[in-house]
Tab-separated table of C-alpha atoms and ligand atoms in Angstrom:
chain	number	residue	atom	x	y	z
A	27	MET	CA	10.282	4.345	28.817
A	28	PRO	CA	7.635	7.019	28.143
A	29	GLY	CA	5.062	4.858	29.975
A	30	PRO	CA	4.997	6.371	33.397
A	31	TRP	CA	5.303	9.946	32.204
A	32	SER	CA	2.512	12.412	31.980
A	33	VAL	CA	3.030	15.826	30.402
A	34	GLU	CA	3.463	17.396	33.830
A	35	SER	CA	5.568	14.705	35.481
A	36	LEU	CA	8.020	14.654	32.577
A	37	ARG	CA	8.392	18.414	32.498
A	38	LYS	CA	9.080	18.432	36.242
A	39	ALA	CA	11.591	15.585	35.972
A	40	ILE	CA	13.469	17.385	33.200
A	41	ALA	CA	13.467	20.667	35.137
A	42	GLU	CA	14.799	18.858	38.220
A	43	ARG	CA	17.408	17.082	36.113
A	44	GLN	CA	16.130	13.599	37.006
A	45	THR	CA	16.077	12.809	33.311
A	46	THR	CA	16.713	14.622	30.047
A	47	ALA	CA	14.550	15.164	27.003
A	48	THR	CA	17.275	13.431	25.007
A	49	ALA	CA	17.226	10.297	27.172
A	50	GLU	CA	13.425	10.102	26.928
A	51	ALA	CA	13.441	10.677	23.163
A	52	GLU	CA	16.055	7.917	22.728
A	53	ARG	CA	14.053	5.498	24.866
A	54	CYS	CA	10.944	6.270	22.855
A	55	LEU	CA	12.810	5.738	19.544
A	56	GLU	CA	14.097	2.378	20.827
A	57	ARG	CA	10.594	1.272	21.684
A	58	ILE	CA	9.361	2.379	18.251
A	59	ALA	CA	12.100	0.291	16.623
A	60	ALA	CA	10.618	-2.789	18.360
A	61	ASP	CA	6.946	-1.820	17.779
A	62	PRO	CA	4.752	-4.868	17.068
A	63	THR	CA	1.765	-2.711	15.991
A	64	HIS	CA	3.087	-0.706	13.002
A	65	ALA	CA	1.927	2.539	14.588
A	66	TYR	CA	4.348	4.703	12.609
A	67	LEU	CA	4.941	5.175	8.893
A	68	THR	CA	7.965	7.436	9.285
A	69	VAL	CA	10.232	8.006	12.272
A	70	SER	CA	11.579	11.553	12.588
A	71	ALA	CA	14.588	10.712	14.767
A	72	GLU	CA	16.708	13.623	13.601
A	73	ARG	CA	14.026	16.186	14.232
A	74	ALA	CA	13.246	14.609	17.619
A	75	ARG	CA	16.890	14.682	18.707
A	76	ALA	CA	17.362	18.316	17.658
A	77	GLN	CA	14.258	19.394	19.573
A	78	ALA	CA	15.213	17.346	22.665
A	79	ALA	CA	18.659	18.978	22.659
A	80	LYS	CA	17.016	22.409	22.687
A	81	ILE	CA	14.905	21.473	25.699
A	82	ASP	CA	17.943	20.071	27.507
A	83	ALA	CA	19.904	23.261	26.847
A	84	LEU	CA	17.127	25.232	28.542
A	85	ALA	CA	17.060	22.839	31.489
A	86	GLU	CA	20.839	23.067	31.875
A	87	LYS	CA	20.653	26.842	32.127
A	88	GLY	CA	17.853	26.544	34.667
A	89	ALA	CA	15.604	28.501	32.268
A	90	PRO	CA	11.820	28.008	32.484
A	91	LEU	CA	10.639	25.068	30.385
A	92	PRO	CA	7.770	25.358	27.891
A	93	PRO	CA	4.521	23.512	28.779
A	94	LEU	CA	5.105	20.434	26.602
A	95	ALA	CA	8.841	20.217	27.302
A	96	GLY	CA	10.208	16.876	26.102
A	97	VAL	CA	6.770	15.352	25.496
A	98	THR	CA	7.100	12.749	22.758
A	99	VAL	CA	4.290	13.137	20.220
A	100	ALA	CA	3.091	10.990	17.321
A	101	VAL	CA	1.677	13.130	14.522
A	102	LYS	CA	-0.956	11.552	12.274
A	103	ASP	CA	0.562	11.338	8.815
A	104	ILE	CA	-2.120	13.610	7.428
A	105	PHE	CA	-0.461	16.700	8.912
A	106	SER	CA	2.222	18.386	6.906
A	107	THR	CA	5.707	18.231	8.426
A	108	ARG	CA	8.486	20.274	6.902
A	109	GLY	CA	11.275	18.023	5.634
A	110	VAL	CA	9.565	14.873	6.967
A	111	ARG	CA	7.719	12.568	4.550
A	112	THR	CA	3.936	13.041	4.703
A	113	THR	CA	1.939	10.328	2.939
A	114	CYS	CA	-1.643	10.700	4.229
A	115	GLY	CA	-1.534	6.892	4.248
A	116	SER	CA	-1.602	6.975	0.445
A	117	ARG	CA	0.685	5.569	-2.217
A	118	VAL	CA	-0.072	8.676	-4.240
A	119	LEU	CA	2.059	10.651	-1.740
A	120	GLU	CA	4.573	7.885	-1.048
A	121	ASN	CA	7.576	10.156	-1.478
A	122	TYR	CA	6.083	13.544	-0.710
A	123	ILE	CA	8.221	15.749	1.526
A	124	PRO	CA	6.372	18.976	2.358
A	125	PRO	CA	8.160	22.330	2.498
A	126	TYR	CA	6.045	23.556	5.448
A	127	ASP	CA	4.601	22.580	8.841
A	128	ALA	CA	0.910	22.368	9.681
A	129	THR	CA	-0.072	25.006	12.249
A	130	VAL	CA	-0.714	22.330	14.906
A	131	VAL	CA	2.733	20.845	14.288
A	132	GLN	CA	4.412	24.229	14.513
A	133	ARG	CA	2.457	25.016	17.708
A	134	ILE	CA	3.229	21.822	19.619
A	135	GLU	CA	6.883	22.140	18.735
A	136	ALA	CA	6.906	25.765	19.859
A	137	ALA	CA	5.420	24.463	23.141
A	138	GLY	CA	8.380	22.090	23.557
A	139	ALA	CA	7.005	18.809	22.193
A	140	VAL	CA	9.349	16.283	20.609
A	141	ILE	CA	7.828	14.896	17.404
A	142	VAL	CA	9.054	11.309	17.114
A	143	GLY	CA	7.257	10.292	13.950
A	144	LYS	CA	4.317	10.207	11.617
A	145	ALA	CA	1.522	7.853	12.623
A	146	ASN	CA	-0.206	5.420	10.277
A	147	CYS	CA	-3.788	6.194	9.229
A	148	ASP	CA	-6.441	5.169	6.751
A	149	GLU	CA	-5.740	6.619	3.313
A	150	PHE	CA	-6.725	10.313	3.427
A	151	ALA	CA	-8.439	9.530	6.761
A	152	MET	CA	-11.112	7.439	5.058
A	153	GLY	CA	-11.827	4.481	7.279
A	154	SER	CA	-12.420	3.218	10.793
A	155	SER	CA	-9.747	0.551	11.205
A	156	THR	CA	-6.483	1.785	9.624
A	157	GLU	CA	-6.813	-1.151	7.227
A	158	ASN	CA	-7.275	1.337	4.376
A	159	SER	CA	-3.702	2.581	4.789
A	160	GLY	CA	-1.684	2.153	1.593
A	161	PHE	CA	1.174	0.871	3.754
A	162	GLY	CA	-0.469	-1.952	5.693
A	163	PRO	CA	-2.648	-1.855	8.803
A	164	THR	CA	-1.798	-0.956	12.389
A	165	ARG	CA	-2.620	-3.426	15.158
A	166	ASN	CA	-4.268	-2.700	18.478
A	167	PRO	CA	-1.628	-2.779	21.252
A	168	ARG	CA	-4.248	-4.203	23.655
A	169	ALA	CA	-4.950	-7.176	21.360
A	170	LEU	CA	-2.656	-7.611	18.387
A	171	ASP	CA	-5.203	-9.542	16.313
A	172	ARG	CA	-7.556	-6.557	16.448
A	173	VAL	CA	-7.725	-3.187	14.721
A	174	PRO	CA	-6.847	-0.019	16.640
A	175	GLY	CA	-9.778	1.798	15.009
A	176	GLY	CA	-9.309	4.606	12.571
A	177	SER	CA	-8.647	6.659	10.820
A	178	SER	CA	-6.208	7.939	13.485
A	179	GLY	CA	-5.342	4.341	14.409
A	180	GLY	CA	-1.568	4.784	14.375
A	181	SER	CA	-1.863	7.778	16.713
A	182	ALA	CA	-4.051	5.803	19.146
A	183	ALA	CA	-1.808	2.722	19.007
A	184	ALA	CA	1.292	4.858	19.616
A	185	VAL	CA	-0.203	6.437	22.740
A	186	ALA	CA	-1.742	3.237	24.109
A	187	GLY	CA	1.391	1.225	23.288
A	188	GLU	CA	3.667	3.779	25.011
A	189	LEU	CA	5.421	4.742	21.800
A	190	ALA	CA	4.641	8.410	22.506
A	191	ILE	CA	3.148	10.316	25.413
A	192	ALA	CA	0.469	11.935	23.255
A	193	ALA	CA	-0.614	12.281	19.651
A	194	LEU	CA	-2.307	14.507	17.127
A	195	GLY	CA	-5.234	13.066	15.215
A	196	SER	CA	-7.990	14.346	12.973
A	197	ASP	CA	-11.708	13.671	13.229
A	198	THR	CA	-14.076	14.061	10.271
A	199	GLY	CA	-16.652	11.485	11.319
A	200	GLY	CA	-15.126	9.927	14.431
A	201	SER	CA	-11.477	9.373	13.596
A	202	ILE	CA	-10.114	10.662	16.913
A	203	ARG	CA	-12.768	9.319	19.284
A	204	GLN	CA	-13.347	5.880	17.760
A	205	PRO	CA	-9.670	4.784	17.815
A	206	ALA	CA	-9.304	6.363	21.281
A	207	ALA	CA	-12.196	4.166	22.451
A	208	PHE	CA	-10.763	1.032	20.788
A	209	CYS	CA	-7.316	1.560	22.338
A	210	GLY	CA	-8.409	2.732	25.786
A	211	ILE	CA	-7.179	6.338	25.666
A	212	VAL	CA	-8.698	9.838	25.677
A	213	GLY	CA	-9.556	11.521	22.377
A	214	LEU	CA	-11.029	14.985	21.941
A	215	LEU	CA	-12.951	16.382	18.976
A	216	PRO	CA	-12.691	20.177	19.313
A	217	THR	CA	-15.369	22.591	18.093
A	218	TYR	CA	-15.095	23.254	14.350
A	219	GLY	CA	-12.721	26.220	14.005
A	220	ARG	CA	-11.202	25.852	17.489
A	221	VAL	CA	-8.032	24.340	16.016
A	222	SER	CA	-6.494	25.462	12.727
A	223	ARG	CA	-6.707	23.108	9.752
A	224	PHE	CA	-3.766	24.727	7.981
A	225	GLY	CA	-1.485	21.910	6.840
A	226	LEU	CA	-4.064	19.174	7.466
A	227	ALA	CA	-4.568	17.447	4.104
A	228	ALA	CA	-8.210	18.158	3.278
A	229	PHE	CA	-10.633	15.234	3.224
A	230	ALA	CA	-13.977	16.996	3.855
A	231	SER	CA	-13.156	20.601	4.688
A	232	SER	CA	-16.420	21.431	6.481
A	233	LEU	CA	-16.012	18.383	8.731
A	234	ASP	CA	-12.252	18.052	9.337
A	235	HIS	CA	-11.171	18.728	12.929
A	236	PRO	CA	-7.597	18.329	14.240
A	237	GLY	CA	-7.417	17.328	17.903
A	238	PRO	CA	-5.462	15.718	20.739
A	239	MET	CA	-5.182	12.063	21.818
A	240	ALA	CA	-3.597	11.216	25.159
A	241	ARG	CA	-3.527	8.840	28.119
A	242	SER	CA	-5.400	11.250	30.392
A	243	ALA	CA	-7.754	14.197	30.133
A	244	ARG	CA	-5.069	16.331	31.782
A	245	ASP	CA	-2.528	15.502	29.077
A	246	ALA	CA	-5.173	16.156	26.409
A	247	ALA	CA	-5.858	19.559	28.025
A	248	HIS	CA	-2.172	20.450	27.747
A	249	LEU	CA	-2.123	19.503	24.085
A	250	LEU	CA	-5.301	21.386	23.275
A	251	GLN	CA	-3.903	24.430	25.076
A	252	ALA	CA	-0.957	24.414	22.700
A	253	ILE	CA	-2.912	23.970	19.459
A	254	ALA	CA	-6.160	25.924	20.011
A	255	GLY	CA	-6.762	29.447	18.793
A	256	ALA	CA	-7.129	31.650	15.759
A	257	ASP	CA	-4.740	31.255	12.842
A	258	ALA	CA	-4.315	33.767	10.037
A	259	LEU	CA	-3.590	30.824	7.715
A	260	ASP	CA	-7.045	29.228	8.210
A	261	ALA	CA	-9.980	31.496	7.418
A	262	THR	CA	-12.362	29.112	9.218
A	263	SER	CA	-10.411	29.220	12.479
A	264	ALA	CA	-12.336	30.871	15.304
A	265	ARG	CA	-11.352	34.052	17.097
A	266	GLU	CA	-13.061	32.948	20.324
A	267	PRO	CA	-10.599	33.437	23.238
A	268	VAL	CA	-8.818	30.274	24.424
A	269	PRO	CA	-9.503	29.517	28.110
A	270	ASP	CA	-7.055	27.860	30.507
A	271	TYR	CA	-8.034	24.225	29.950
A	272	VAL	CA	-5.720	22.818	32.598
A	273	ALA	CA	-6.907	25.184	35.334
A	274	ALA	CA	-10.523	24.322	34.415
A	275	LEU	CA	-10.062	20.566	35.020
A	276	GLU	CA	-11.025	20.861	38.683
A	277	GLN	CA	-14.020	23.153	38.165
A	278	PRO	CA	-17.112	22.104	40.146
A	279	LEU	CA	-19.499	20.373	37.731
A	280	MET	CA	-22.462	19.442	39.844
A	281	PRO	CA	-25.367	19.838	39.388
A	282	LEU	CA	-24.824	18.331	35.945
A	283	ARG	CA	-27.664	17.460	33.616
A	284	LEU	CA	-26.599	14.632	31.307
A	285	GLY	CA	-28.755	13.953	28.273
A	286	VAL	CA	-29.133	10.281	27.346
A	287	PRO	CA	-30.554	9.984	23.815
A	288	ARG	CA	-33.199	7.289	23.374
A	289	GLU	CA	-32.226	6.732	19.742
A	290	VAL	CA	-28.682	5.817	20.789
A	291	PHE	CA	-29.413	3.546	23.705
A	292	GLY	CA	-32.266	1.857	21.866
A	293	ASN	CA	-30.010	1.039	18.900
A	294	PRO	CA	-30.083	-2.729	18.288
A	295	GLY	CA	-26.521	-2.574	16.914
A	296	ILE	CA	-24.986	-1.931	20.349
A	297	ASP	CA	-22.990	-4.871	21.581
A	298	PRO	CA	-24.437	-6.090	24.934
A	299	GLY	CA	-21.017	-5.915	26.643
A	300	VAL	CA	-20.543	-2.299	25.541
A	301	ASN	CA	-24.047	-1.454	26.712
A	302	GLU	CA	-23.441	-3.010	30.125
A	303	THR	CA	-20.139	-1.184	30.635
A	304	VAL	CA	-21.622	2.149	29.583
A	305	GLN	CA	-24.710	1.660	31.778
A	306	ALA	CA	-22.428	0.989	34.737
A	307	ALA	CA	-20.523	4.207	33.940
A	308	LEU	CA	-23.782	6.144	33.798
A	309	ALA	CA	-24.757	4.724	37.171
A	310	ARG	CA	-21.431	5.908	38.611
A	311	LEU	CA	-22.032	9.384	37.196
A	312	GLU	CA	-25.463	9.376	38.777
A	313	ARG	CA	-24.023	8.395	42.149
A	314	ALA	CA	-21.551	11.274	41.777
A	315	GLY	CA	-24.500	13.651	41.531
A	316	ALA	CA	-25.268	13.886	37.805
A	317	GLU	CA	-28.879	13.869	36.744
A	318	LEU	CA	-29.586	11.569	33.790
A	319	VAL	CA	-32.172	13.118	31.503
A	320	PRO	CA	-33.716	11.001	28.717
A	321	ILE	CA	-33.736	13.059	25.525
A	322	SER	CA	-34.760	12.423	21.959
A	323	MET	CA	-32.722	13.225	18.854
A	324	PRO	CA	-34.988	11.853	16.117
A	325	THR	CA	-32.854	13.009	13.181
A	326	SER	CA	-29.611	11.492	14.493
A	327	PRO	CA	-30.208	8.064	12.876
A	328	ALA	CA	-29.868	9.842	9.496
A	329	ALA	CA	-26.390	11.110	10.375
A	330	ILE	CA	-24.428	8.308	8.673
A	331	ALA	CA	-26.345	8.738	5.414
A	332	VAL	CA	-25.903	12.511	5.504
A	333	TYR	CA	-22.212	12.138	6.294
A	334	TYR	CA	-21.519	9.786	3.387
A	335	VAL	CA	-23.110	12.236	0.963
A	336	LEU	CA	-21.395	15.364	2.246
A	337	ALA	CA	-17.993	13.898	3.094
A	338	THR	CA	-17.688	12.124	-0.263
A	339	ALA	CA	-18.841	15.225	-2.157
A	340	GLU	CA	-16.166	17.341	-0.490
A	341	ALA	CA	-13.559	14.600	-0.894
A	342	SER	CA	-14.204	14.259	-4.626
A	343	SER	CA	-13.340	17.915	-5.009
A	344	ASN	CA	-10.438	18.029	-2.512
A	345	LEU	CA	-8.722	14.971	-3.971
A	346	ALA	CA	-8.722	16.335	-7.521
A	347	ARG	CA	-5.340	17.912	-6.769
A	348	TYR	CA	-3.522	14.558	-6.707
A	349	ASP	CA	-2.966	14.418	-10.413
A	350	GLY	CA	0.673	13.440	-10.761
A	351	VAL	CA	1.632	16.999	-11.645
A	352	ARG	CA	1.641	18.854	-8.359
A	353	TYR	CA	2.216	16.155	-5.744
A	354	GLY	CA	3.807	12.788	-5.259
A	355	HIS	CA	3.384	9.765	-7.484
A	356	ARG	CA	3.293	10.112	-11.262
A	357	ALA	CA	2.547	7.267	-13.678
A	358	GLN	CA	5.488	6.458	-15.934
A	359	ALA	CA	5.147	5.954	-19.665
A	360	GLY	CA	5.984	2.520	-21.062
A	361	SER	CA	7.284	2.138	-24.592
A	362	GLN	CA	4.546	4.533	-25.758
A	363	PRO	CA	4.415	8.121	-24.440
A	364	LEU	CA	1.337	8.962	-22.301
A	365	THR	CA	-1.124	11.664	-23.234
A	366	LEU	CA	-1.966	14.118	-20.440
A	367	GLY	CA	-5.343	12.438	-19.847
A	368	GLU	CA	-3.743	8.992	-19.676
A	369	MET	CA	-1.133	10.274	-17.262
A	370	TYR	CA	-3.817	11.644	-14.894
A	371	ARG	CA	-5.874	8.488	-15.147
A	372	ARG	CA	-2.996	6.097	-14.567
A	373	THR	CA	-1.518	8.175	-11.759
A	374	ARG	CA	-4.813	8.171	-9.894
A	375	ASP	CA	-5.490	4.531	-10.643
A	376	GLU	CA	-2.073	3.473	-9.349
A	377	GLY	CA	-1.927	5.914	-6.454
A	378	PHE	CA	-5.349	5.611	-4.811
A	379	GLY	CA	-6.698	2.590	-2.956
A	380	ALA	CA	-10.166	1.073	-3.407
A	381	GLU	CA	-11.922	3.025	-0.640
A	382	VAL	CA	-10.635	6.382	-1.855
A	383	LYS	CA	-11.771	5.570	-5.390
A	384	ARG	CA	-15.186	4.527	-4.067
A	385	ARG	CA	-15.516	7.850	-2.237
A	386	ILE	CA	-14.472	9.916	-5.260
A	387	LEU	CA	-17.031	8.088	-7.403
A	388	LEU	CA	-19.793	8.500	-4.799
A	389	GLY	CA	-18.949	12.161	-4.265
A	390	THR	CA	-18.869	12.920	-7.973
A	391	TYR	CA	-22.216	11.193	-8.365
A	392	VAL	CA	-24.015	13.117	-5.596
A	393	LEU	CA	-22.738	16.401	-7.011
A	394	SER	CA	-23.625	15.631	-10.613
A	395	ALA	CA	-26.257	17.788	-12.320
A	396	GLY	CA	-29.175	15.369	-12.104
A	397	TYR	CA	-28.584	14.318	-8.501
A	398	TYR	CA	-27.347	17.437	-6.738
A	399	ASP	CA	-30.783	18.397	-5.385
A	400	ALA	CA	-31.793	14.867	-4.484
A	401	TYR	CA	-28.633	14.052	-2.543
A	402	TYR	CA	-26.254	16.913	-1.853
A	403	ARG	CA	-28.774	19.651	-1.167
A	404	LYS	CA	-31.003	17.276	0.809
A	405	ALA	CA	-28.070	16.162	2.936
A	406	GLN	CA	-27.161	19.786	3.668
A	407	GLN	CA	-30.716	20.381	4.837
A	408	VAL	CA	-30.668	17.358	7.131
A	409	ARG	CA	-27.279	18.469	8.468
A	410	THR	CA	-28.936	21.727	9.524
A	411	LEU	CA	-31.694	19.771	11.275
A	412	ILE	CA	-29.120	17.718	13.153
A	413	ALA	CA	-27.315	20.882	14.289
A	414	ARG	CA	-30.654	22.317	15.461
A	415	GLU	CA	-31.433	19.127	17.310
A	416	PHE	CA	-28.202	19.507	19.275
A	417	ALA	CA	-29.010	23.157	20.016
A	418	ALA	CA	-32.459	22.143	21.288
A	419	ALA	CA	-30.961	19.369	23.424
A	420	PHE	CA	-28.443	21.769	24.975
A	421	ALA	CA	-31.302	24.035	26.045
A	422	GLN	CA	-32.362	21.118	28.260
A	423	VAL	CA	-29.107	19.483	29.349
A	424	ASP	CA	-25.469	20.458	29.923
A	425	LEU	CA	-23.896	17.528	28.077
A	426	ILE	CA	-25.006	14.522	26.061
A	427	CYS	CA	-23.613	11.109	26.941
A	428	THR	CA	-23.396	8.007	24.697
A	429	PRO	CA	-21.138	5.033	24.077
A	430	THR	CA	-18.395	6.215	21.694
A	431	THR	CA	-18.830	3.141	19.493
A	432	PRO	CA	-21.405	0.350	19.213
A	433	THR	CA	-18.757	-2.399	19.557
A	434	THR	CA	-15.260	-2.891	20.921
A	435	ALA	CA	-12.249	-3.295	18.607
A	436	PHE	CA	-12.981	-5.891	15.927
A	437	ARG	CA	-10.547	-8.355	14.361
A	438	LEU	CA	-8.389	-7.399	11.400
A	439	GLY	CA	-10.217	-8.342	8.230
A	440	GLU	CA	-13.526	-8.834	10.032
A	441	LYS	CA	-15.265	-5.928	8.309
A	442	SER	CA	-13.186	-5.473	5.180
A	443	ALA	CA	-15.611	-7.285	2.910
A	444	ASN	CA	-18.476	-4.882	3.530
A	445	PRO	CA	-17.769	-1.125	3.556
A	446	LEU	CA	-21.271	-0.354	4.851
A	447	GLU	CA	-20.684	-2.400	7.973
A	448	LEU	CA	-17.491	-0.452	8.607
A	449	TYR	CA	-19.325	2.855	8.130
A	450	LEU	CA	-21.577	1.930	11.073
A	451	ALA	CA	-18.601	2.013	13.452
A	452	ASP	CA	-19.093	5.809	13.446
A	453	ILE	CA	-22.807	5.858	14.115
A	454	PHE	CA	-22.468	7.653	17.474
A	455	THR	CA	-19.520	9.886	16.578
A	456	VAL	CA	-20.634	11.362	13.239
A	457	PRO	CA	-23.474	13.587	14.577
A	458	ALA	CA	-21.088	15.866	16.530
A	459	ASP	CA	-18.904	16.372	13.436
A	460	LEU	CA	-21.961	17.323	11.387
A	461	ALA	CA	-23.094	19.800	14.061
A	462	GLY	CA	-19.558	21.152	14.565
A	463	VAL	CA	-19.805	20.718	18.336
A	464	PRO	CA	-17.047	19.287	20.568
A	465	ALA	CA	-16.989	15.776	22.036
A	466	ILE	CA	-14.632	13.595	24.033
A	467	SER	CA	-14.130	9.857	24.396
A	468	VAL	CA	-12.868	8.633	27.750
A	469	PRO	CA	-12.155	5.014	28.764
A	470	CYS	CA	-14.944	3.701	31.023
A	471	GLY	CA	-14.044	0.043	31.488
A	472	THR	CA	-13.700	-3.084	29.418
A	473	SER	CA	-15.895	-5.694	27.794
A	474	GLN	CA	-14.277	-9.125	27.417
A	475	GLY	CA	-10.944	-7.513	28.113
A	476	LEU	CA	-11.299	-4.844	25.414
A	477	PRO	CA	-11.568	-1.109	26.167
A	478	VAL	CA	-14.939	0.658	25.997
A	479	GLY	CA	-15.204	4.414	25.422
A	480	LEU	CA	-17.741	6.780	26.939
A	481	GLN	CA	-18.555	9.845	24.850
A	482	PHE	CA	-19.618	13.269	26.113
A	483	VAL	CA	-20.838	15.901	23.650
A	484	ALA	CA	-21.056	19.617	24.564
A	485	PRO	CA	-22.179	22.939	23.106
A	486	ALA	CA	-19.710	24.775	20.849
A	487	PHE	CA	-16.530	26.004	22.582
A	488	SER	CA	-17.178	23.995	25.768
A	489	GLU	CA	-13.974	21.938	25.534
A	490	ALA	CA	-12.998	23.013	29.069
A	491	LYS	CA	-16.144	21.420	30.439
A	492	LEU	CA	-15.630	18.203	28.453
A	493	LEU	CA	-12.057	17.888	29.694
A	494	ALA	CA	-13.192	18.559	33.271
A	495	VAL	CA	-15.904	15.891	33.079
A	496	ALA	CA	-13.453	13.398	31.611
A	497	HIS	CA	-10.819	14.277	34.204
A	498	GLN	CA	-13.179	13.977	37.161
A	499	PHE	CA	-14.595	10.744	35.772
A	500	GLU	CA	-11.019	9.378	35.552
A	501	GLN	CA	-10.307	10.466	39.140
A	502	ARG	CA	-13.376	8.662	40.453
A	503	THR	CA	-12.902	5.486	38.467
A	504	GLY	CA	-9.130	5.338	38.437
A	505	ALA	CA	-9.373	4.768	34.676
B	11	LIG	N1	-14.750	6.421	9.401
B	11	LIG	C1	-15.233	7.629	8.821
B	11	LIG	C2	-14.890	7.641	7.356
B	11	LIG	O1	-14.426	6.673	6.903
B	11	LIG	C3	-14.652	8.822	9.518
B	11	LIG	C4	-13.254	9.072	9.186
B	11	LIG	C5	-12.711	10.299	9.826
B	11	LIG	O2	-13.234	10.792	10.817
B	11	LIG	N2	-11.664	10.827	9.225
B	11	LIG	O3	-15.078	8.589	6.652
């Protein structure tokens, strides 16, 4: 069972021949076969077995093992995997088998990870519950009648349900941190450009961030170590040197100035149980020596509105490529042949779900000639203000601390009737995506038995500090 293993304990056990990568991969595949949550869309058993055999051959020779040796990983189905079906949670790509690997996939495999399958997600990462998947929702392993969050809900459910040791997710407006919070695991949003987007199907290119999800900050640090760094295949990837994230976990953090934004904690939408749990976590941080500094981020309440203009605008352009010619599904002619226009229209009508269509329509609207200045340009301007607000806050404090989400995991179907209500699930996560700064969600307790996530946000390229704070918080609380 992958349950007790951490990245380090598994690597050690394989090196000492207490277990083999093959045995652990097989156990993981058996658990996936009995998964009650529908965390995976595709199981890559063959690829997993071949990789595990390579690791075992190294161990047999007594050769040094790579850092992620034998670590079973769930890859969100939005990352391209060579020879393994990649759907992006969409019917439009139901049978798409890519000829190449995403950079993050190639890098974790080069570091020894065993990719066991492709994790379910909201269609093209648009959603907060995984209910927008074209292949049925995923359930929360902590409460099967509830959603795991989204859009990286399958990744979070796989890690929390012990169907993988760690996972890769992507975060455009909260999709790593929100499901991590709902499932009681750690999720890290890296700085924009820290991790290559090559092979990540584009939703909103200026906001898409690949990142790690794991059961501890230490495991997340190992994953980030493997995937971070410049990539010639992504022009927006950063050349900033990659520090040793694992070594930095124990760095002394005190004195630590923690900014607590008034606008967040005064938000009437926060569930009282979440508020109580987060306040108790803040009190623990204070006892550990952190100084809580009230700050104000007056533009942050506009973040959701700004996000739904910019993300939909970018999506409307990025999703134009799914036309039945280049990728995946193609509408078939009936008794009458289809014209080219009809073929495009029917392909997209059949292939895309309701939320994706809504986003394409919204995005096309805000970019259209008469509305570009009123919506798109205005949103860009407010995005700049939000980024400046973070910069100003970080002149005063080291990190900003908030609940990751206003509520705990909700019931399946509870928010499907009203998309706007679902959009609010990301109210505290979206600002960091807009500013391009890193953030982490770490479990901080429960409310009525459901996990609550605590979010820390940091200046650009401060992932080492975020992981250290999360790690030391875990050590103190035994979370
Ligand atoms: N829930 C948000 C949306 O639907 C964010 C999704 C994401 O981060 N990919 O767009």
